[in-house]
Short mmCIF file of C-alpha atoms in Angstrom, two decimals:
data_model
loop_
_atom_site.label_atom_id
_atom_site.label_comp_id
_atom_site.label_asym_id
_atom_site.label_seq_id
_atom_site.Cartn_x
_atom_site.Cartn_y
_atom_site.Cartn_z
CA UNK A 1 -22.97 -18.44 -29.64
CA UNK A 2 -19.38 -19.25 -30.63
CA UNK A 3 -17.73 -16.35 -32.43
CA UNK A 4 -16.51 -16.78 -36.03
CA UNK A 5 -12.89 -15.84 -35.25
CA UNK A 6 -12.77 -18.41 -32.47
CA UNK A 7 -14.18 -21.04 -34.83
CA UNK A 8 -11.57 -20.17 -37.45
CA UNK A 9 -8.75 -20.50 -34.91
CA UNK A 10 -10.11 -23.78 -33.59
CA UNK A 11 -10.32 -25.18 -37.12
CA UNK A 12 -6.65 -24.29 -37.68
CA UNK A 13 -5.75 -26.01 -34.40
CA UNK A 14 -7.67 -29.17 -35.28
CA UNK A 15 -6.13 -29.31 -38.77
CA UNK A 16 -2.60 -29.02 -37.40
CA UNK A 17 -1.97 -25.63 -39.05
CA UNK A 18 -1.79 -23.86 -35.69
CA UNK A 19 -0.30 -24.79 -32.33
CA UNK A 20 -1.08 -22.49 -29.40
CA UNK A 21 1.06 -22.42 -26.25
CA UNK A 22 -0.65 -20.61 -23.37
CA UNK A 23 1.38 -18.76 -20.73
CA UNK A 24 -0.78 -17.62 -17.80
CA UNK A 25 0.32 -15.68 -14.72
CA UNK A 26 -0.82 -13.28 -12.01
CA UNK A 27 -0.04 -9.61 -12.54
CA UNK A 28 3.60 -8.49 -12.10
CA UNK A 29 5.17 -11.95 -12.17
CA UNK A 30 7.92 -11.52 -14.82
CA UNK A 31 5.62 -13.23 -17.33
CA UNK A 32 6.66 -10.90 -20.15
CA UNK A 33 10.31 -11.78 -19.54
CA UNK A 34 9.48 -15.48 -19.85
CA UNK A 35 7.43 -14.77 -22.96
CA UNK A 36 10.37 -12.83 -24.41
CA UNK A 37 12.72 -15.73 -23.69
CA UNK A 38 10.44 -18.40 -25.16
CA UNK A 39 10.13 -16.40 -28.37
CA UNK A 40 13.83 -17.07 -28.98
CA UNK A 41 13.11 -20.75 -29.57
CA UNK A 42 13.33 -21.49 -33.31
CA UNK A 43 10.11 -23.45 -32.85
CA UNK A 44 8.04 -20.38 -31.90
CA UNK A 45 6.86 -18.37 -34.89
CA UNK A 46 4.88 -15.63 -33.13
CA UNK A 47 4.05 -14.32 -29.69
CA UNK A 48 0.93 -12.39 -28.68
CA UNK A 49 1.12 -10.39 -25.47
CA UNK A 50 -1.93 -9.98 -23.21
CA UNK A 51 -4.63 -9.98 -25.91
CA UNK A 52 -7.38 -10.43 -23.31
CA UNK A 53 -6.34 -7.11 -21.72
CA UNK A 54 -6.99 -5.01 -24.81
CA UNK A 55 -10.77 -4.70 -24.54
CA UNK A 56 -12.35 -3.52 -21.29
CA UNK A 57 -15.96 -4.29 -22.19
CA UNK A 58 -18.54 -7.07 -22.21
CA UNK A 59 -17.57 -8.00 -25.79
CA UNK A 60 -14.01 -8.74 -24.69
CA UNK A 61 -14.03 -12.42 -25.71
CA UNK A 62 -15.08 -12.08 -29.39
CA UNK A 63 -12.89 -9.02 -29.88
CA UNK A 64 -9.92 -10.86 -28.36
CA UNK A 65 -10.30 -13.74 -30.79
CA UNK A 66 -10.67 -11.26 -33.66
CA UNK A 67 -7.35 -9.76 -32.61
CA UNK A 68 -5.56 -13.10 -32.21
CA UNK A 69 -6.81 -14.35 -35.57
CA UNK A 70 -5.63 -11.15 -37.25
CA UNK A 71 -2.17 -11.50 -35.68
CA UNK A 72 -1.92 -15.12 -36.81
CA UNK A 73 -3.11 -14.44 -40.35
CA UNK A 74 -0.89 -11.38 -40.89
CA UNK A 75 2.27 -12.83 -39.35
CA UNK A 76 5.24 -13.66 -41.55
CA UNK A 77 5.81 -17.14 -42.91
CA UNK A 78 3.68 -19.86 -44.40
CA UNK A 79 2.77 -23.36 -43.33
CA UNK A 80 2.07 -24.56 -39.81
CA UNK A 81 2.63 -22.02 -37.01
CA UNK A 82 3.40 -22.24 -33.31
CA UNK A 83 2.07 -19.22 -31.43
CA UNK A 84 2.91 -18.32 -27.83
CA UNK A 85 0.12 -16.32 -26.18
CA UNK A 86 0.76 -14.75 -22.78
CA UNK A 87 -2.12 -13.59 -20.58
CA UNK A 88 -2.54 -12.22 -17.07
CA UNK A 89 -5.02 -14.47 -15.29
CA UNK A 90 -7.59 -11.94 -14.15
CA UNK A 91 -8.57 -10.83 -17.64
CA UNK A 92 -10.05 -14.18 -18.70
CA UNK A 93 -13.50 -14.95 -17.23
CA UNK A 94 -13.77 -18.28 -15.41
CA UNK A 95 -15.98 -21.16 -16.48
CA UNK A 96 -17.03 -21.71 -20.08
CA UNK A 97 -14.81 -18.90 -21.37
CA UNK A 98 -11.75 -20.62 -19.89
CA UNK A 99 -12.86 -23.96 -21.31
CA UNK A 100 -12.96 -22.44 -24.78
CA UNK A 101 -9.45 -21.13 -24.25
CA UNK A 102 -8.24 -24.56 -23.18
CA UNK A 103 -9.69 -26.09 -26.34
CA UNK A 104 -7.37 -23.85 -28.37
CA UNK A 105 -4.19 -24.35 -26.35
CA UNK A 106 -2.03 -27.42 -26.92
CA UNK A 107 0.14 -26.70 -23.86
CA UNK A 108 -0.18 -24.55 -20.76
CA UNK A 109 2.52 -22.86 -18.68
CA UNK A 110 1.32 -21.46 -15.34
CA UNK A 111 3.81 -18.96 -13.96
CA UNK A 112 3.89 -18.06 -10.25
CA UNK A 113 5.91 -15.66 -8.12
CA UNK A 114 6.11 -14.80 -4.43
CA UNK A 115 2.79 -12.95 -3.87
CA UNK A 116 4.52 -10.37 -1.67
CA UNK A 117 6.49 -9.30 -4.73
CA UNK A 118 3.64 -9.42 -7.24
CA UNK A 119 1.31 -7.42 -5.02
CA UNK A 120 3.97 -4.85 -4.13
CA UNK A 121 4.70 -4.32 -7.81
CA UNK A 122 1.00 -4.06 -8.62
CA UNK A 123 0.45 -1.46 -5.87
CA UNK A 124 3.32 0.59 -7.26
CA UNK A 125 2.01 0.36 -10.80
CA UNK A 126 -1.66 1.16 -10.11
CA UNK A 127 -0.89 4.65 -8.80
CA UNK A 128 0.61 5.61 -12.16
CA UNK A 129 -2.80 5.51 -13.84
CA UNK A 130 -4.12 8.62 -12.09
CA UNK A 131 -3.71 12.40 -12.16
CA UNK A 132 -4.10 14.89 -9.33
CA UNK A 133 -7.41 16.36 -10.49
CA UNK A 134 -9.22 13.00 -10.45
CA UNK A 135 -11.65 12.10 -7.68
CA UNK A 136 -10.93 8.54 -6.60
CA UNK A 137 -11.60 8.66 -2.87
CA UNK A 138 -14.81 10.61 -2.41
CA UNK A 139 -15.27 13.53 -2.19
CA UNK A 140 -11.75 14.93 -2.70
CA UNK A 141 -9.33 15.07 -5.63
CA UNK A 142 -6.12 13.11 -5.42
CA UNK A 143 -4.22 16.38 -4.95
CA UNK A 144 -6.32 17.13 -1.87
CA UNK A 145 -5.98 13.53 -0.66
CA UNK A 146 -2.20 13.86 -0.93
CA UNK A 147 -2.15 17.12 1.01
CA UNK A 148 -4.23 15.54 3.78
CA UNK A 149 -1.51 12.88 4.05
CA UNK A 150 1.37 15.33 4.30
CA UNK A 151 2.41 15.62 0.64
CA UNK A 152 2.45 18.75 -1.51
CA UNK A 153 0.28 17.24 -4.23
CA UNK A 154 -0.62 13.96 -5.90
CA UNK A 155 2.55 13.98 -8.01
CA UNK A 156 4.63 13.88 -4.82
CA UNK A 157 2.56 11.10 -3.25
CA UNK A 158 2.51 9.15 -6.52
CA UNK A 159 6.30 9.31 -6.70
CA UNK A 160 6.50 8.02 -3.15
CA UNK A 161 4.02 5.16 -3.69
CA UNK A 162 5.40 4.11 -7.08
CA UNK A 163 8.60 3.03 -5.34
CA UNK A 164 7.04 2.45 -1.94
CA UNK A 165 7.66 -0.37 0.49
CA UNK A 166 4.85 0.37 2.97
CA UNK A 167 1.25 1.01 1.92
CA UNK A 168 -0.52 0.69 5.27
CA UNK A 169 -1.58 4.36 5.45
CA UNK A 170 -3.54 4.16 2.19
CA UNK A 171 -6.04 1.30 2.47
CA UNK A 172 -8.93 3.54 1.35
CA UNK A 173 -6.96 4.70 -1.68
CA UNK A 174 -5.97 1.22 -2.86
CA UNK A 175 -9.46 -0.17 -2.29
CA UNK A 176 -10.65 2.54 -4.69
CA UNK A 177 -7.90 1.77 -7.21
CA UNK A 178 -8.74 -1.93 -7.25
CA UNK A 179 -12.47 -1.40 -7.70
CA UNK A 180 -11.96 1.14 -10.51
CA UNK A 181 -9.23 -0.71 -12.39
CA UNK A 182 -11.32 -2.46 -15.05
CA UNK A 183 -14.78 -1.51 -16.26
CA UNK A 184 -15.54 -5.09 -17.33
CA UNK A 185 -15.60 -6.22 -13.71
CA UNK A 186 -18.89 -4.35 -13.39
CA UNK A 187 -20.37 -6.30 -16.29
CA UNK A 188 -22.37 -9.51 -15.66
CA UNK A 189 -20.06 -11.46 -18.00
CA UNK A 190 -17.30 -11.06 -15.44
CA UNK A 191 -18.97 -10.09 -12.18
CA UNK A 192 -21.48 -12.97 -11.93
CA UNK A 193 -19.04 -15.91 -12.39
CA UNK A 194 -16.47 -14.21 -10.18
CA UNK A 195 -19.05 -13.60 -7.46
CA UNK A 196 -20.01 -17.29 -7.65
CA UNK A 197 -16.38 -18.32 -7.38
CA UNK A 198 -15.71 -15.95 -4.48
CA UNK A 199 -18.51 -17.54 -2.49
CA UNK A 200 -21.52 -16.42 -0.51
CA UNK A 201 -21.04 -13.28 1.53
CA UNK A 202 -18.13 -11.90 -0.49
CA UNK A 203 -17.96 -8.11 -0.49
CA UNK A 204 -17.58 -6.10 -3.72
CA UNK A 205 -14.00 -5.29 -2.72
CA UNK A 206 -13.22 -8.99 -2.28
CA UNK A 207 -14.71 -9.78 -5.68
CA UNK A 208 -12.60 -7.14 -7.38
CA UNK A 209 -9.44 -8.13 -5.55
CA UNK A 210 -10.28 -11.73 -6.42
CA UNK A 211 -9.60 -10.91 -10.04
CA UNK A 212 -7.27 -7.93 -10.22
CA UNK A 213 -4.42 -9.31 -8.15
CA UNK A 214 -4.57 -12.31 -10.48
CA UNK A 215 -4.03 -14.88 -7.74
CA UNK A 216 -7.51 -16.26 -7.19
CA UNK A 217 -8.07 -16.08 -10.95
CA UNK A 218 -4.90 -18.09 -11.55
CA UNK A 219 -5.92 -20.68 -8.94
CA UNK A 220 -9.41 -20.95 -10.44
CA UNK A 221 -8.09 -21.48 -13.96
CA UNK A 222 -5.43 -23.93 -12.81
CA UNK A 223 -7.89 -26.12 -10.90
CA UNK A 224 -10.33 -26.06 -13.80
CA UNK A 225 -7.54 -27.06 -16.17
CA UNK A 226 -6.66 -30.03 -13.99
CA UNK A 227 -10.08 -31.49 -14.76
CA UNK A 228 -10.08 -30.90 -18.54
CA UNK A 229 -6.43 -30.77 -19.67
CA UNK A 230 -4.07 -33.80 -19.67
CA UNK A 231 -1.40 -33.48 -16.97
CA UNK A 232 1.36 -33.75 -19.56
CA UNK A 233 0.07 -30.59 -21.21
CA UNK A 234 0.40 -28.48 -18.03
CA UNK A 235 3.61 -27.07 -16.55
CA UNK A 236 4.10 -24.85 -13.50
CA UNK A 237 7.14 -22.57 -13.40
CA UNK A 238 8.25 -20.13 -10.71
CA UNK A 239 9.55 -16.69 -11.68
CA UNK A 240 12.40 -16.75 -9.19
CA UNK A 241 13.48 -20.20 -10.37
CA UNK A 242 13.70 -19.29 -14.04
CA UNK A 243 15.39 -15.96 -13.33
CA UNK A 244 17.95 -17.52 -10.95
CA UNK A 245 18.91 -20.36 -13.31
CA UNK A 246 17.68 -19.24 -16.74
CA UNK A 247 19.55 -21.74 -18.90
CA UNK A 248 18.43 -24.72 -16.83
CA UNK A 249 14.87 -23.41 -16.69
CA UNK A 250 14.65 -22.75 -20.42
CA UNK A 251 16.07 -26.19 -21.25
CA UNK A 252 13.46 -27.72 -18.96
CA UNK A 253 10.61 -25.70 -20.47
CA UNK A 254 11.55 -26.36 -24.07
CA UNK A 255 11.66 -30.08 -23.35
CA UNK A 256 8.26 -29.97 -21.67
CA UNK A 257 6.74 -27.89 -24.46
CA UNK A 258 8.32 -29.77 -27.34
CA UNK A 259 10.30 -26.74 -28.52
CA UNK A 260 13.85 -26.43 -29.81
CA UNK A 261 16.24 -24.89 -27.27
CA UNK A 262 18.50 -22.00 -28.29
CA UNK A 263 21.28 -20.30 -26.31
CA UNK A 264 19.62 -16.95 -26.98
CA UNK A 265 16.68 -17.89 -24.79
CA UNK A 266 18.39 -16.64 -21.65
CA UNK A 267 20.46 -13.81 -23.17
CA UNK A 268 19.53 -12.30 -26.49
CA UNK A 269 21.69 -10.10 -28.72
CA UNK A 270 19.20 -7.31 -29.28
CA UNK A 271 16.81 -5.44 -27.03
CA UNK A 272 13.24 -6.58 -26.52
CA UNK A 273 11.48 -3.63 -28.13
CA UNK A 274 8.95 -3.85 -30.94
CA UNK A 275 11.80 -4.13 -33.44
CA UNK A 276 13.97 -6.21 -31.14
CA UNK A 277 13.91 -9.49 -33.03
CA UNK A 278 13.29 -10.67 -36.53
CA UNK A 279 10.04 -12.20 -35.24
CA UNK A 280 8.92 -8.77 -34.04
CA UNK A 281 8.44 -9.06 -30.28
CA UNK A 282 5.58 -6.76 -29.32
CA UNK A 283 3.72 -5.95 -26.13
CA UNK A 284 0.45 -5.28 -27.99
CA UNK A 285 -0.11 -2.45 -25.52
CA UNK A 286 -0.29 1.26 -26.21
CA UNK A 287 -1.05 2.66 -22.76
CA UNK A 288 0.97 5.30 -21.00
CA UNK A 289 1.74 3.23 -17.90
CA UNK A 290 5.17 1.57 -18.32
CA UNK A 291 4.23 -2.03 -17.52
CA UNK A 292 6.84 -3.51 -19.84
CA UNK A 293 9.74 -1.05 -19.71
CA UNK A 294 12.07 -3.35 -17.81
CA UNK A 295 11.73 -6.17 -20.33
CA UNK A 296 11.74 -3.87 -23.33
CA UNK A 297 15.11 -2.47 -22.27
CA UNK A 298 16.65 -5.79 -21.21
CA UNK A 299 19.08 -8.00 -23.13
CA UNK A 300 18.73 -11.07 -20.94
CA UNK A 301 16.75 -12.72 -18.18
CA UNK A 302 17.70 -10.68 -15.14
CA UNK A 303 18.47 -12.38 -11.80
CA UNK A 304 15.97 -12.10 -8.92
CA UNK A 305 17.30 -9.33 -6.67
CA UNK A 306 14.01 -7.81 -5.45
CA UNK A 307 13.54 -7.97 -1.69
CA UNK A 308 9.91 -8.76 -0.78
CA UNK A 309 8.21 -6.55 1.81
CA UNK A 310 6.77 -8.01 5.01
CA UNK A 311 3.06 -8.76 4.92
CA UNK A 312 2.63 -5.93 7.43
CA UNK A 313 3.53 -3.47 4.65
CA UNK A 314 0.05 -3.95 3.17
CA UNK A 315 -3.23 -2.53 4.48
CA UNK A 316 -5.33 -4.95 6.57
CA UNK A 317 -7.76 -5.79 3.75
CA UNK A 318 -4.91 -6.88 1.49
CA UNK A 319 -3.23 -8.85 4.24
CA UNK A 320 -6.39 -10.94 4.41
CA UNK A 321 -6.18 -11.34 0.64
CA UNK A 322 -2.63 -12.67 1.08
CA UNK A 323 -2.91 -14.71 4.28
CA UNK A 324 -6.59 -15.73 4.42
CA UNK A 325 -7.83 -19.23 3.71
CA UNK A 326 -7.64 -19.79 -0.03
CA UNK A 327 -5.76 -16.52 -0.46
CA UNK A 328 -2.66 -15.73 -2.48
CA UNK A 329 -0.22 -17.55 -0.18
CA UNK A 330 -2.31 -20.74 -0.22
CA UNK A 331 -2.59 -20.64 -4.01
CA UNK A 332 1.14 -20.00 -4.39
CA UNK A 333 2.02 -22.98 -2.19
CA UNK A 334 -0.55 -25.19 -3.91
CA UNK A 335 0.88 -24.44 -7.33
CA UNK A 336 4.51 -24.47 -6.20
CA UNK A 337 3.91 -28.07 -5.10
CA UNK A 338 3.15 -28.89 -8.76
CA UNK A 339 6.69 -28.01 -9.88
CA UNK A 340 8.61 -30.85 -11.48
CA UNK A 341 10.30 -32.72 -8.62
CA UNK A 342 13.53 -33.41 -10.50
CA UNK A 343 13.79 -29.79 -11.57
CA UNK A 344 13.24 -28.44 -8.05
CA UNK A 345 15.77 -30.84 -6.52
CA UNK A 346 18.38 -29.78 -9.07
CA UNK A 347 17.83 -26.10 -8.30
CA UNK A 348 20.64 -24.50 -6.28
CA UNK A 349 19.20 -22.43 -3.45
CA UNK A 350 22.06 -20.01 -2.78
CA UNK A 351 22.68 -18.25 0.50
CA UNK A 352 22.15 -14.91 -1.25
CA UNK A 353 18.73 -15.97 -2.47
CA UNK A 354 17.82 -17.23 1.00
CA UNK A 355 18.62 -13.77 2.37
CA UNK A 356 16.89 -11.93 -0.46
CA UNK A 357 13.63 -13.86 -0.45
CA UNK A 358 13.16 -15.95 2.71
CA UNK A 359 9.53 -16.78 1.89
CA UNK A 360 10.48 -18.30 -1.46
CA UNK A 361 13.48 -20.09 0.07
CA UNK A 362 11.40 -21.58 2.87
CA UNK A 363 8.86 -23.03 0.43
CA UNK A 364 11.48 -24.37 -1.97
CA UNK A 365 13.42 -25.98 0.89
CA UNK A 366 10.24 -27.74 1.98
CA UNK A 367 9.67 -29.06 -1.55
CA UNK A 368 13.24 -30.26 -1.90
CA UNK A 369 12.72 -32.45 1.14
CA UNK A 370 9.57 -34.14 -0.11
#
């Protein structure tokens, strides 16, 4: 049964009252920074940040469309509206649910980033959800787990891991974090289609990692879109590319999306907080974990200075997730190959960037030569 809020949104789209631009990315890929920049286009009336992440239950889809419709109807201005909606890939179920989303969106931007950097950032962020008295790895509390690993308590280990560069000693801990991260992944609405996509013989851990890292989910949605969305309505962008050359990237994106370019798209005058712009940029998130602090405190698109860890910094299970057939590296390369050829050839690959992120530089160099 199609929900009434979805029907109302679809009717607005079909009548020309509403244009939806979809921005989809894996977790920790600078997607909020790109969302913040695109909002500065005079053509964009409203942005909605991660609406699919707000409801961790089987009724996620109808409640998400209720929320989006409410944001659209209560936003300032009259007449036709262009709305930018950013989502992290793992929150949207594959299959028919994604098809319904594609029917709403007039244009799609798929954002990618070196998986070594996205996964490192996700590992660091996941630990911030937990307190020392919680039992995550049976049968001990996190305080006891920390003491067994040479730390005074969980607060000390959490501080170490939240800025860590090597996670190999904590495979058991991160397996538990991934499988506990979202309740909806235990529900048939999510688990069954994901299990089917993961393939016969997939373990529960593989199914959960399949979604929560965002990479397999992004690849699934991208491939599905290729069969139902016109090629001219789909654009792939790389996080490092748009952060290294923000003006060039934003000019390219606005042209592809049919938006008006503005100088403020790469460096804005005010901060990115809830009151940061006249349009009211908001993260739509009220949790305690600071997922958006960097963007909320920024005044511009910041250059890519993060140094990716080696793959050996991750526990064996997650190395397979990165390096295995059809894993994050394969999906990254597959989607990187869809970058606009003219744009990639015009990109200046500096010596500093080659030193900072050799994996990214190697793949971009290969594309430049094609």
